[in-house]
Coordinates of C-alpha atoms and ligand atoms in Angstrom, one line a residue:
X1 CA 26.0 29.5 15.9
X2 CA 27.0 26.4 14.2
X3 CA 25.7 23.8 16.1
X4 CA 26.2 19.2 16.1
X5 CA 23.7 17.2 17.5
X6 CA 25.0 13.5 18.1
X7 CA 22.2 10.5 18.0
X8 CA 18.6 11.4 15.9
X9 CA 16.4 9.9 18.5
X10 CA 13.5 11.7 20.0
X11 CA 15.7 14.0 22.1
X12 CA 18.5 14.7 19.5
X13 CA 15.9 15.2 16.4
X14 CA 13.8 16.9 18.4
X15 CA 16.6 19.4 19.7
X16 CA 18.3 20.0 16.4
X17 CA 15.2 21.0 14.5
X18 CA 14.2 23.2 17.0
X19 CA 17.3 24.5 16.8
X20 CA 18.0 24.9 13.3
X21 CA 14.3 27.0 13.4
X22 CA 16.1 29.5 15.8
X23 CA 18.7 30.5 13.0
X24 CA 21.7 28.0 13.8
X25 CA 23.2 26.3 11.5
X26 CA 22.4 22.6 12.7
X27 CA 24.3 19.3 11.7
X28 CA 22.8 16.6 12.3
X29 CA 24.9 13.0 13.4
X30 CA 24.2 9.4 14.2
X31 CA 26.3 6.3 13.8
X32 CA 23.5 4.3 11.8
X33 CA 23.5 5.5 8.2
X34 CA 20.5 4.4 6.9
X35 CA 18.6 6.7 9.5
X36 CA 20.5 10.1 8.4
X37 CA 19.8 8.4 4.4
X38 CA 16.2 8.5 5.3
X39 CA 16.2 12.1 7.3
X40 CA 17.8 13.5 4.3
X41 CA 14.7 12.3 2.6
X42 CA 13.0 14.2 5.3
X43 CA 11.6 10.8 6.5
X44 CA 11.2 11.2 10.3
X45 CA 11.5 7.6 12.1
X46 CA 9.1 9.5 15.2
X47 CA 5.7 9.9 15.3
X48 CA 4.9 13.0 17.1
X49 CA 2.8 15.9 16.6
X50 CA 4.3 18.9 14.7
X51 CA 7.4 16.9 13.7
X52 CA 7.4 16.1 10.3
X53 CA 6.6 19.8 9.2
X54 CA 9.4 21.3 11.3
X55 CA 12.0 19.1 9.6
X56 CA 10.6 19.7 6.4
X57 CA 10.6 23.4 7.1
X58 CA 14.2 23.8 8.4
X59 CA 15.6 21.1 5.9
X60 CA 14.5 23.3 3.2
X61 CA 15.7 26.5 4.4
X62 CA 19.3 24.8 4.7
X63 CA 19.7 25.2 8.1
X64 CA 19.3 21.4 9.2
X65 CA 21.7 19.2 8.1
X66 CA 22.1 15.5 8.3
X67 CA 25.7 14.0 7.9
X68 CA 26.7 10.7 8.5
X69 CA 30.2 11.9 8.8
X70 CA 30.7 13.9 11.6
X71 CA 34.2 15.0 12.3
X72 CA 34.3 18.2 9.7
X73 CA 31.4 19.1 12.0
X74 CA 32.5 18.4 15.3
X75 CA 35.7 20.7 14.1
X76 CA 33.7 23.6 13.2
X77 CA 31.0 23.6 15.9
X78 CA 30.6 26.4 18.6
X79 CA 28.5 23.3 20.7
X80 CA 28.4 19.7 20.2
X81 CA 25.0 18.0 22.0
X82 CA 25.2 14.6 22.9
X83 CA 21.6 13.1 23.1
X84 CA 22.6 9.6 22.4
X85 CA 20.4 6.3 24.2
X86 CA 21.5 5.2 27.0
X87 CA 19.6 1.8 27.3
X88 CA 18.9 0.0 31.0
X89 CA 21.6 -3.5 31.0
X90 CA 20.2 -5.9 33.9
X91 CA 21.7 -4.6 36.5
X92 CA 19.7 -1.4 36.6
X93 CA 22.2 1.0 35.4
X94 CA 22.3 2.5 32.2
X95 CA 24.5 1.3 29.2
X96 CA 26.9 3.9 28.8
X97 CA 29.0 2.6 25.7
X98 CA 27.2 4.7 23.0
X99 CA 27.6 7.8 25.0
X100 CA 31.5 7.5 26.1
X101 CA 32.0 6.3 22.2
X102 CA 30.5 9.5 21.5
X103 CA 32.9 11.5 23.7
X104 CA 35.9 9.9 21.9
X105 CA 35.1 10.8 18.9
X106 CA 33.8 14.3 19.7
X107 CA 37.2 14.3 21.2
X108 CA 39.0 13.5 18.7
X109 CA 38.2 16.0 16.3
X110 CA 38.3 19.0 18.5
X111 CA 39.4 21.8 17.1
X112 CA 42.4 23.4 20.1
X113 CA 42.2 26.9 18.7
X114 CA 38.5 27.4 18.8
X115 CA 36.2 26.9 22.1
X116 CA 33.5 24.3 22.0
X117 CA 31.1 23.3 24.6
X118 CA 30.4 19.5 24.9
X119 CA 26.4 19.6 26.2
X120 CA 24.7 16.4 27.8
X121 CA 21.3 15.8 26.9
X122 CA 21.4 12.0 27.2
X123 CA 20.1 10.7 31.0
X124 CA 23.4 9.9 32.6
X125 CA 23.9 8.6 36.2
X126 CA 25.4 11.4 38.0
X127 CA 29.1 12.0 38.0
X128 CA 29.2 10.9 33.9
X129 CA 30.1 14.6 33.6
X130 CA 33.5 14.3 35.0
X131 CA 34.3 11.0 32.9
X132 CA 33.3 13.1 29.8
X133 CA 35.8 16.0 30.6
X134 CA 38.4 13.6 30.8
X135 CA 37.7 11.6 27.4
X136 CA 37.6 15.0 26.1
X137 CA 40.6 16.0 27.6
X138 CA 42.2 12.9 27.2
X139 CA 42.6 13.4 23.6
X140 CA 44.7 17.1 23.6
X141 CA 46.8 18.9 25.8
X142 CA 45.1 21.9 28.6
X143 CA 41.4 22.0 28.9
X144 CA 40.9 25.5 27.4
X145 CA 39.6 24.4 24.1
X146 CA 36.3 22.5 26.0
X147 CA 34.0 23.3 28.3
X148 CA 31.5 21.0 29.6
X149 CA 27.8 21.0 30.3
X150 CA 25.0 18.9 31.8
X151 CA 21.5 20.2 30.2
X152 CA 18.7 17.8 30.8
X153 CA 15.5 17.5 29.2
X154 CA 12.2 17.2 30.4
X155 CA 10.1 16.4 27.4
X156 CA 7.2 14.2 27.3
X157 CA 6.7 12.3 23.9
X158 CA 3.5 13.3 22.2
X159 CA 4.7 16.8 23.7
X160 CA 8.1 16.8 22.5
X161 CA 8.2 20.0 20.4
X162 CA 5.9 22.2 23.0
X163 CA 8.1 20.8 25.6
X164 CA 11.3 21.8 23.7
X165 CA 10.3 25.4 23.1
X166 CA 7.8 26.8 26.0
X167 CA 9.7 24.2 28.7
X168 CA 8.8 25.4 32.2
X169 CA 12.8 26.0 32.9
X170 CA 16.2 25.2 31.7
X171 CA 18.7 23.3 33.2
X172 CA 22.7 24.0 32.9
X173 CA 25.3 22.7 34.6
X174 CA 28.3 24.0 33.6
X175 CA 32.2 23.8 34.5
X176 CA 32.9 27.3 33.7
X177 CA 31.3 30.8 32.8
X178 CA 32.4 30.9 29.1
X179 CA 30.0 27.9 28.7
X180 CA 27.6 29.2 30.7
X181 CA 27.5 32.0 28.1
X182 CA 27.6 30.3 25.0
X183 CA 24.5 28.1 26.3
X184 CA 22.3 31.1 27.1
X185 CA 23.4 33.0 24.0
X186 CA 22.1 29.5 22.5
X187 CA 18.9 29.8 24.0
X188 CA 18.1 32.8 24.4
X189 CA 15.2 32.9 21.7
X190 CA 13.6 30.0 24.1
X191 CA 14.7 31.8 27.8
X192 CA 13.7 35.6 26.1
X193 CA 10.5 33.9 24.2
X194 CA 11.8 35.9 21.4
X195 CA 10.8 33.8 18.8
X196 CA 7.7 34.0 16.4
X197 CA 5.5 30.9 15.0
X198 CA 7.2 28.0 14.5
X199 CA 5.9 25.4 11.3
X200 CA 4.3 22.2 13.7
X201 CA 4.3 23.8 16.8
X202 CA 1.1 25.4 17.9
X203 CA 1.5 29.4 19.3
X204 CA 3.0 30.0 22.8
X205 CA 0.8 30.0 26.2
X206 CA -0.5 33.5 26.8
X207 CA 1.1 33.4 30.1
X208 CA 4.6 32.5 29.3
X209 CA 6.7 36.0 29.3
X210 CA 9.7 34.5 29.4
X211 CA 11.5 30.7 30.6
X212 CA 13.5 30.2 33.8
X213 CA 17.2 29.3 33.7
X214 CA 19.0 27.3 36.3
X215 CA 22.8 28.1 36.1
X216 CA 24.3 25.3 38.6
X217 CA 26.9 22.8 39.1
X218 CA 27.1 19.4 36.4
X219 CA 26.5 17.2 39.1
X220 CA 23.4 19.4 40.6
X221 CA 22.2 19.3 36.9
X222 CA 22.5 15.8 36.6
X223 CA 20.7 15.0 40.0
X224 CA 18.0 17.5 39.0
X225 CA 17.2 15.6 35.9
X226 CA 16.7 12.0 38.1
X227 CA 14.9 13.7 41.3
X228 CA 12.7 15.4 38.9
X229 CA 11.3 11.8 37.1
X230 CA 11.3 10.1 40.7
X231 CA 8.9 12.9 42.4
X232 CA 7.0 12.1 39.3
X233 CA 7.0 8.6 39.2
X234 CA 6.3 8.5 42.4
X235 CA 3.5 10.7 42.2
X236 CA 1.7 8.4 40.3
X237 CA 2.5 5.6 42.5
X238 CA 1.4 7.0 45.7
X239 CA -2.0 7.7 44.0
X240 CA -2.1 4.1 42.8
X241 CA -1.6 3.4 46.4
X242 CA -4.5 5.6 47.4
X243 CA -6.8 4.0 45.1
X244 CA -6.1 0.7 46.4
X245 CA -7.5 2.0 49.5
X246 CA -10.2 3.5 47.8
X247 CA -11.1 0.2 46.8
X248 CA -11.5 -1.4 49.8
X249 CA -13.5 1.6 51.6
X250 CA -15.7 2.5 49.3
X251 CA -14.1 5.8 47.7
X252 CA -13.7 7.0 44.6
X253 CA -9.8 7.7 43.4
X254 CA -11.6 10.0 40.7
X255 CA -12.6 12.5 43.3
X256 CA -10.1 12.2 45.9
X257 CA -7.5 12.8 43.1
X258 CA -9.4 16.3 42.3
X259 CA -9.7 17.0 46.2
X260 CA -6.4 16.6 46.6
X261 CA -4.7 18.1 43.5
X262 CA -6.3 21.1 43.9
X263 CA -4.4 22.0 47.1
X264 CA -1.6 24.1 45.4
X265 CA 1.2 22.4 47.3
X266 CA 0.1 19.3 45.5
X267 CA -0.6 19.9 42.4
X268 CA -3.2 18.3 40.1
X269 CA -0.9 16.7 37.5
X270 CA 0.5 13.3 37.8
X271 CA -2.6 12.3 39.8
X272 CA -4.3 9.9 37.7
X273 CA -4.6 6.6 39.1
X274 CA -4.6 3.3 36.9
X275 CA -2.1 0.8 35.7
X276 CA 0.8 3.2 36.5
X277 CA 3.7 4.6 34.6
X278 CA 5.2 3.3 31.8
X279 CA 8.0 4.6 28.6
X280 CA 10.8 4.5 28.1
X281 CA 12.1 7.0 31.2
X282 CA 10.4 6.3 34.5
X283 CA 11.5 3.0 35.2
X284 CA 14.6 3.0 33.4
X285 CA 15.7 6.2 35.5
X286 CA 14.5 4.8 38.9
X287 CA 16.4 1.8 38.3
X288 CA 19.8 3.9 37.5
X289 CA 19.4 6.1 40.9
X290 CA 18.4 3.0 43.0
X291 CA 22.0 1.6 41.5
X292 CA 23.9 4.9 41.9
X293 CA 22.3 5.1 45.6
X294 CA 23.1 1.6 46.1
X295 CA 27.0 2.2 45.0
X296 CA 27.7 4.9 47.4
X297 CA 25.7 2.4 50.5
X298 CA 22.6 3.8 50.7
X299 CA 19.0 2.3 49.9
X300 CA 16.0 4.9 48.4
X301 CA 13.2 2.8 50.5
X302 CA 10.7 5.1 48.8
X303 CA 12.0 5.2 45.5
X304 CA 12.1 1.3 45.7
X305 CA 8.6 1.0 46.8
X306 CA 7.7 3.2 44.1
X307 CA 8.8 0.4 41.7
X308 CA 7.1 -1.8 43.6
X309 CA 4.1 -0.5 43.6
X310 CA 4.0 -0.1 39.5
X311 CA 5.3 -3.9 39.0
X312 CA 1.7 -4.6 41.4
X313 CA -0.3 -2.3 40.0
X314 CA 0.0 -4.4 36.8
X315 CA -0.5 -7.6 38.1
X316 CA -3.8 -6.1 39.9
X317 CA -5.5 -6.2 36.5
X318 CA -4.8 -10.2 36.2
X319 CA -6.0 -10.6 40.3
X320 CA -9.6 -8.3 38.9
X321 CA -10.2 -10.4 36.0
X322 CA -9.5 -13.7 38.0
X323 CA -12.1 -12.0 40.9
X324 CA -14.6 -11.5 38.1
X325 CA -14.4 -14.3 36.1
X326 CA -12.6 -17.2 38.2
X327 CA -10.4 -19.4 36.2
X328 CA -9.0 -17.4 33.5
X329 CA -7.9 -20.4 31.8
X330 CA -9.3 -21.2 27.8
X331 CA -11.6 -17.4 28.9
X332 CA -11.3 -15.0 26.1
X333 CA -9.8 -11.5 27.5
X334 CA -9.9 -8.3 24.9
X335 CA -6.9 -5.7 25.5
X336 CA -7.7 -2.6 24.1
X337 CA -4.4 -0.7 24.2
X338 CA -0.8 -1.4 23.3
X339 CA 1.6 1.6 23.8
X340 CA 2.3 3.0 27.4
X341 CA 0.6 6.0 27.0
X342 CA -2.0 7.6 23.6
X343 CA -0.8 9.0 20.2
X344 CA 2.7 7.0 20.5
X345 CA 3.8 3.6 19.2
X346 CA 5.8 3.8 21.9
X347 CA 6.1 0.0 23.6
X348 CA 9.1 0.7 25.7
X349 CA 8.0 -0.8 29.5
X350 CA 4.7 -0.9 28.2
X351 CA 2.0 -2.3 31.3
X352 CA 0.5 -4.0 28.4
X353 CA 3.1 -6.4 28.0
X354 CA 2.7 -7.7 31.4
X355 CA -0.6 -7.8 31.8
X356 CA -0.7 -9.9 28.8
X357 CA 1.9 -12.2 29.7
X358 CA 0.3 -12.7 32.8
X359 CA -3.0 -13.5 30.8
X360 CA -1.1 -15.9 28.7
X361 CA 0.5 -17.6 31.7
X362 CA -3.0 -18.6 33.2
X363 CA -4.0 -19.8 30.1
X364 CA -6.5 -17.1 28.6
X365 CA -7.2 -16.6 24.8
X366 CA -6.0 -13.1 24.7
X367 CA -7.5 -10.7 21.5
X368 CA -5.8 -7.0 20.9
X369 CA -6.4 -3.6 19.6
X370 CA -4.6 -0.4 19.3
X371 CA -5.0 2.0 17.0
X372 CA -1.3 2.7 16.0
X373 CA 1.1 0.2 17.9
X374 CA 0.3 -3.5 16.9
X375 CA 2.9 -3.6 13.9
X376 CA 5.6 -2.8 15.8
X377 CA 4.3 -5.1 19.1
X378 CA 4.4 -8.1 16.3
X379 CA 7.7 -6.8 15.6
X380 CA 9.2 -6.9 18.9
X381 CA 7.4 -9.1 20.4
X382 CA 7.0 -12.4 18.5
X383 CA 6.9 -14.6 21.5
X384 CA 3.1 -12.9 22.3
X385 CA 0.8 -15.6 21.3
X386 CA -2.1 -13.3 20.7
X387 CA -4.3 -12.0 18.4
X388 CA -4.1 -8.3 16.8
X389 CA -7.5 -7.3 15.6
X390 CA -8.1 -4.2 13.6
X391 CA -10.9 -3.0 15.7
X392 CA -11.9 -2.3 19.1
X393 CA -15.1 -4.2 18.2
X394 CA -12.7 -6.6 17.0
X395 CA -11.3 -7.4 19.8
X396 CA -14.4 -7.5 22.2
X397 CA -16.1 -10.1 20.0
X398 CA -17.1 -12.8 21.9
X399 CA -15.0 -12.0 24.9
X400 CA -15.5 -12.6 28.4
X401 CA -14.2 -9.9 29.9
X402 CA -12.7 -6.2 28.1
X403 CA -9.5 -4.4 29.8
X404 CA -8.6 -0.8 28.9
X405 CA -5.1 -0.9 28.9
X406 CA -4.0 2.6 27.0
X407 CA -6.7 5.6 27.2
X408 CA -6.8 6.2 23.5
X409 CA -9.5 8.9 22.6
X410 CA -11.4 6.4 20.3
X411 CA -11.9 4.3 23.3
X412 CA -13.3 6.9 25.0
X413 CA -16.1 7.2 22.2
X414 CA -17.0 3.1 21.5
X415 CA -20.6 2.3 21.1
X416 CA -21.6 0.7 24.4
X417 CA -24.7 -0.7 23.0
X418 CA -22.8 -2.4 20.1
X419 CA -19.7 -3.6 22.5
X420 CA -22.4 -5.6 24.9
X421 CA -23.8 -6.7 21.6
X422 CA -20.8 -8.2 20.8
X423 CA -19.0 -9.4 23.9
X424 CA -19.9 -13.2 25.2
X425 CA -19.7 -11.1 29.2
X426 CA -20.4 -8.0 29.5
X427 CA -17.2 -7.2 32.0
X428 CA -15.2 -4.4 31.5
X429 CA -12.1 -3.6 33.6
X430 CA -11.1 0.3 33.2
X431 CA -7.3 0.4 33.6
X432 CA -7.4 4.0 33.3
X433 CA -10.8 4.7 34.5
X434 CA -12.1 6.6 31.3
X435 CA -15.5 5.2 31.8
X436 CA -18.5 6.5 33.9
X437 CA -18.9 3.9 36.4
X438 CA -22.8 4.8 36.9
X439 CA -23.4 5.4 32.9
X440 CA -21.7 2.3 31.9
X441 CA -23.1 0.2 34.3
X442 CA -26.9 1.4 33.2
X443 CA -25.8 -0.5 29.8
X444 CA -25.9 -3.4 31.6
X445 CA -22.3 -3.7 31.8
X446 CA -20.1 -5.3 34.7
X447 CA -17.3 -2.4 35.1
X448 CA -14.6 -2.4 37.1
X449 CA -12.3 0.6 37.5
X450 CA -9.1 1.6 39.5
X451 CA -9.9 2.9 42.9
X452 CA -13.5 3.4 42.0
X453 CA -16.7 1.9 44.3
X454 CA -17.8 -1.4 43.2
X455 CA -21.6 -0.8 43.0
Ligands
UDX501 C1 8.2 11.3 31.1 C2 8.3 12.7 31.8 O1 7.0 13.3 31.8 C3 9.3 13.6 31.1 O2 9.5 14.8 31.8 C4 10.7 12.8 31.1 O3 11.7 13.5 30.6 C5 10.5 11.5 30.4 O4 9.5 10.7 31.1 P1 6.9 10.3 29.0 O5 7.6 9.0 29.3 O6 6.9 10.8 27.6 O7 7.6 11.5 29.8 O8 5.4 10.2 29.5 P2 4.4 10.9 30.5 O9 3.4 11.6 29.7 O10 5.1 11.7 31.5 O11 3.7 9.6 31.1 C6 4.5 8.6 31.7 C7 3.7 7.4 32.2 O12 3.0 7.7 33.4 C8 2.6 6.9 31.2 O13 2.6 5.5 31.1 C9 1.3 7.4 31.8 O14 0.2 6.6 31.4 C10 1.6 7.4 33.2 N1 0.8 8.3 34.0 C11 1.0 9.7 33.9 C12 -0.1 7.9 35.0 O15 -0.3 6.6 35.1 N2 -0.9 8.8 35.7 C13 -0.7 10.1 35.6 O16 -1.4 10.9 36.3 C14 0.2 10.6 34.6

């Protein structure tokens, strides 16, 4: 099939080289040129695993293209995917402006004699579908020439590729049969597992025989893609909210977690407790279903509280150091961890960010590390008054207290003896509880985890 992918972020990128390794013929599109300059190139603006060698692969083998023109494309495509941003504006709901500018122009070059399905990848609020069939439709006579569908993604970065191609099920929501067909004759290497290695992409899961396909309505697709991040997200903060009470009675979070995650109906994913959720999808999609809810009259109270319980879960780590140390003003805190989760540079909603502007505000000399994302937190965040340090000793030199803040591996490995050597206190506060409570604190150390016993 000859196939357009609109918008080289992670989803797009990620989607048409995946593609293209299936056998279509892939063209890749986005509005900014120097981006498409540098794919050509084979440059790839993400870091995730696996990444790099499937573009390379695929862009040798002629099957991905990158154009910065897109309409000869658009004409000749059997599917069009639109997996453009769709960025938060204040109010909560998502800015829709690249994604209906998108449509027009996907519109616009339609070709009326040959069928084309116009896929949704981007997060939309639910009902967007209907507003794209009529930009599309808008633009020629009779809807015969289009068909519409809503296909979510579920793919965590750092996972993105795996994700893509072993996903536990696919999503379409479709207007019509015909689409319905073209999409699962699109997929089918992915829903029959028909495929064999991949370059960057490690071999598929013994278990996985074949993938499950939801064949649906647009609007149950598009609800499917925001129910599935708020059970998520609100996974995480329930458990938040169970290690708060862990806290207070003595329990660890650690081991309740594994009691309770091992009852099937529960699950043990999604049940690690810490300075809760973070990217660039959780809060952004909770905010755009608390507005869509909140436009048809009705309030998500637990959705709501779910947000609420993140925003505190932050602002716990300022109220621990402030317990530990007292005044936080002129102390000296270390943050070891930028990005919102390991292996990304990923600073979207990053808990970071608060909790050090919340140091900052109470006056603290704040020193950070992270292994990958402190060039682009100068970048972005130039108002930070703080002080990037190109070690995790680094930043523990002379500090009164330490705060995990992202659980990357190397953290996970740091000389304890050195790190009290170092450190003007020995306090640590675990954000993501990677220590050993009992281990640490036998290296003299005063720790402080997430839902963890004191002594
Ligand atoms: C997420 C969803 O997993 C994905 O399906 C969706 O399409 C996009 O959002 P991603 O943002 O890449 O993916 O990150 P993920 O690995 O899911 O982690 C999200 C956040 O939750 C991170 O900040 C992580 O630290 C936090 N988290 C995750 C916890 O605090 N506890 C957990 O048990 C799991």
């Amino acid at each position: 099939m000859i196939i357009s992918v609109v918008g080289m972020g992670y989803v797009g990128l990620v989607t048409g080289a995946c593609l293209a390794s299936f056998g279509h013929k892939v063209f890749c599109y986005d509005r900014d040129p120097a981006k498409i300059e540098s794919l050509k190139k084979k440059i790839v603006p993400v870091y995730e695993k696996g990444m790099k060698e499937l573009v390379e692969a695929n862009v040798d083998s002629g099957q991905l293209l990158f154009t910065s023109s897109p309409n000869p494309a658009f004409r000749i495509s059997d599917v069009i995917i639109i997996a453009v941003g769709t960025p938060a504006l204040k109010t909560g709901e998502p800015d829709l402006s690249s994604f209906f500018s998108a449509a027009r122009q996907i519109g616009e070059s339609l070709d009326p004699e040959r069928f084309t399905v116009v896929v949704t990848k981007s997060t939309v609020p639910v009902g967007t579908w209907s507003k794209l069939a009529s930009i599309l439709g808008s633009q020629r006579d009779g809807h015969s020439h289009f068909g519409v569908v809503s296909n979510p993604e579920f793919l965590r970065e750092g996972n993105a590729l795996w994700d893509t191609v072993y996903p536990d099920r696919i999503v379409l929501g479709a207007c019509c049969q015909r689409s319905v067909k073209v999409i699962r004759d699109l997929y089918r290497p992915i829903i029959e597992q028909s495929f064999g290695n991949l370059p960057g992409i490690p071999p598929r899961p013994g278990h996985l025989k074949r993938v499950e396909l939801i064949v649906t309505t647009p609007v149950n697709a598009e609800m499917i893609k925001y129910a599935a991040n708020v059970f998520l997200a609100t996974k995480i903060s329930l458990i938040n909210e169970i290690a708060n009470i862990c806290e207070r009675v003595g329990a660890d979070v650690t081991v309740v977690s594994r009691g309770v995650g091992l009852d099937h109906r529960i699950g043990p994913e999604f049940l690690k407790a810490g300075i809760g959720w973070g990217g660039s999808c959780f809060g952004k999609d909770l905010a755009s279903i608390l507005h869509t809810a909140g436009k048809y009259g009705y309030f998500p109270q637990i959705i709501d509280a779910a947000v609420q319980v993140n925003t505190r879960q932050r602002q716990k780590i300022v109220l621990d150091l402030e317990d530990l140390l007292g005044d936080l003003g002129g102390r000296t805190i270390g943050i070891l961890g930028l990005s919102f989760k390991p292996n990304t540079n990923d600073l979207r909603d990053a808990p970071s960010l608060d909790i050090i502007s919340g140091l900052l505000e109470k006056g603290a000399v704040v020193k950070v590390y992270d292994p990958v994302a402190m060039d682009e937190c100068k970048r972005q965040h130039p108002e930070l008054t703080v002080t990037y340090e190109y070690s995790a000793i680094k930043a523990a030199s002379n500090a009164d207290a330490l705060v995990i803040v992202t659980e990357w591996e190397e953290f996970r490995n740091l000389d304890l003896k050195q790190l009290k050597g170092v450190m003007k206190q020995a306090v640590i506060v675990d954000g993501r509880n990677i220590f050993a409570p009992r281990a640490i604190r036998k290296e003299g150390f005063i720790y402080k985890g997430i839902g963890r016993p004191d002594k």
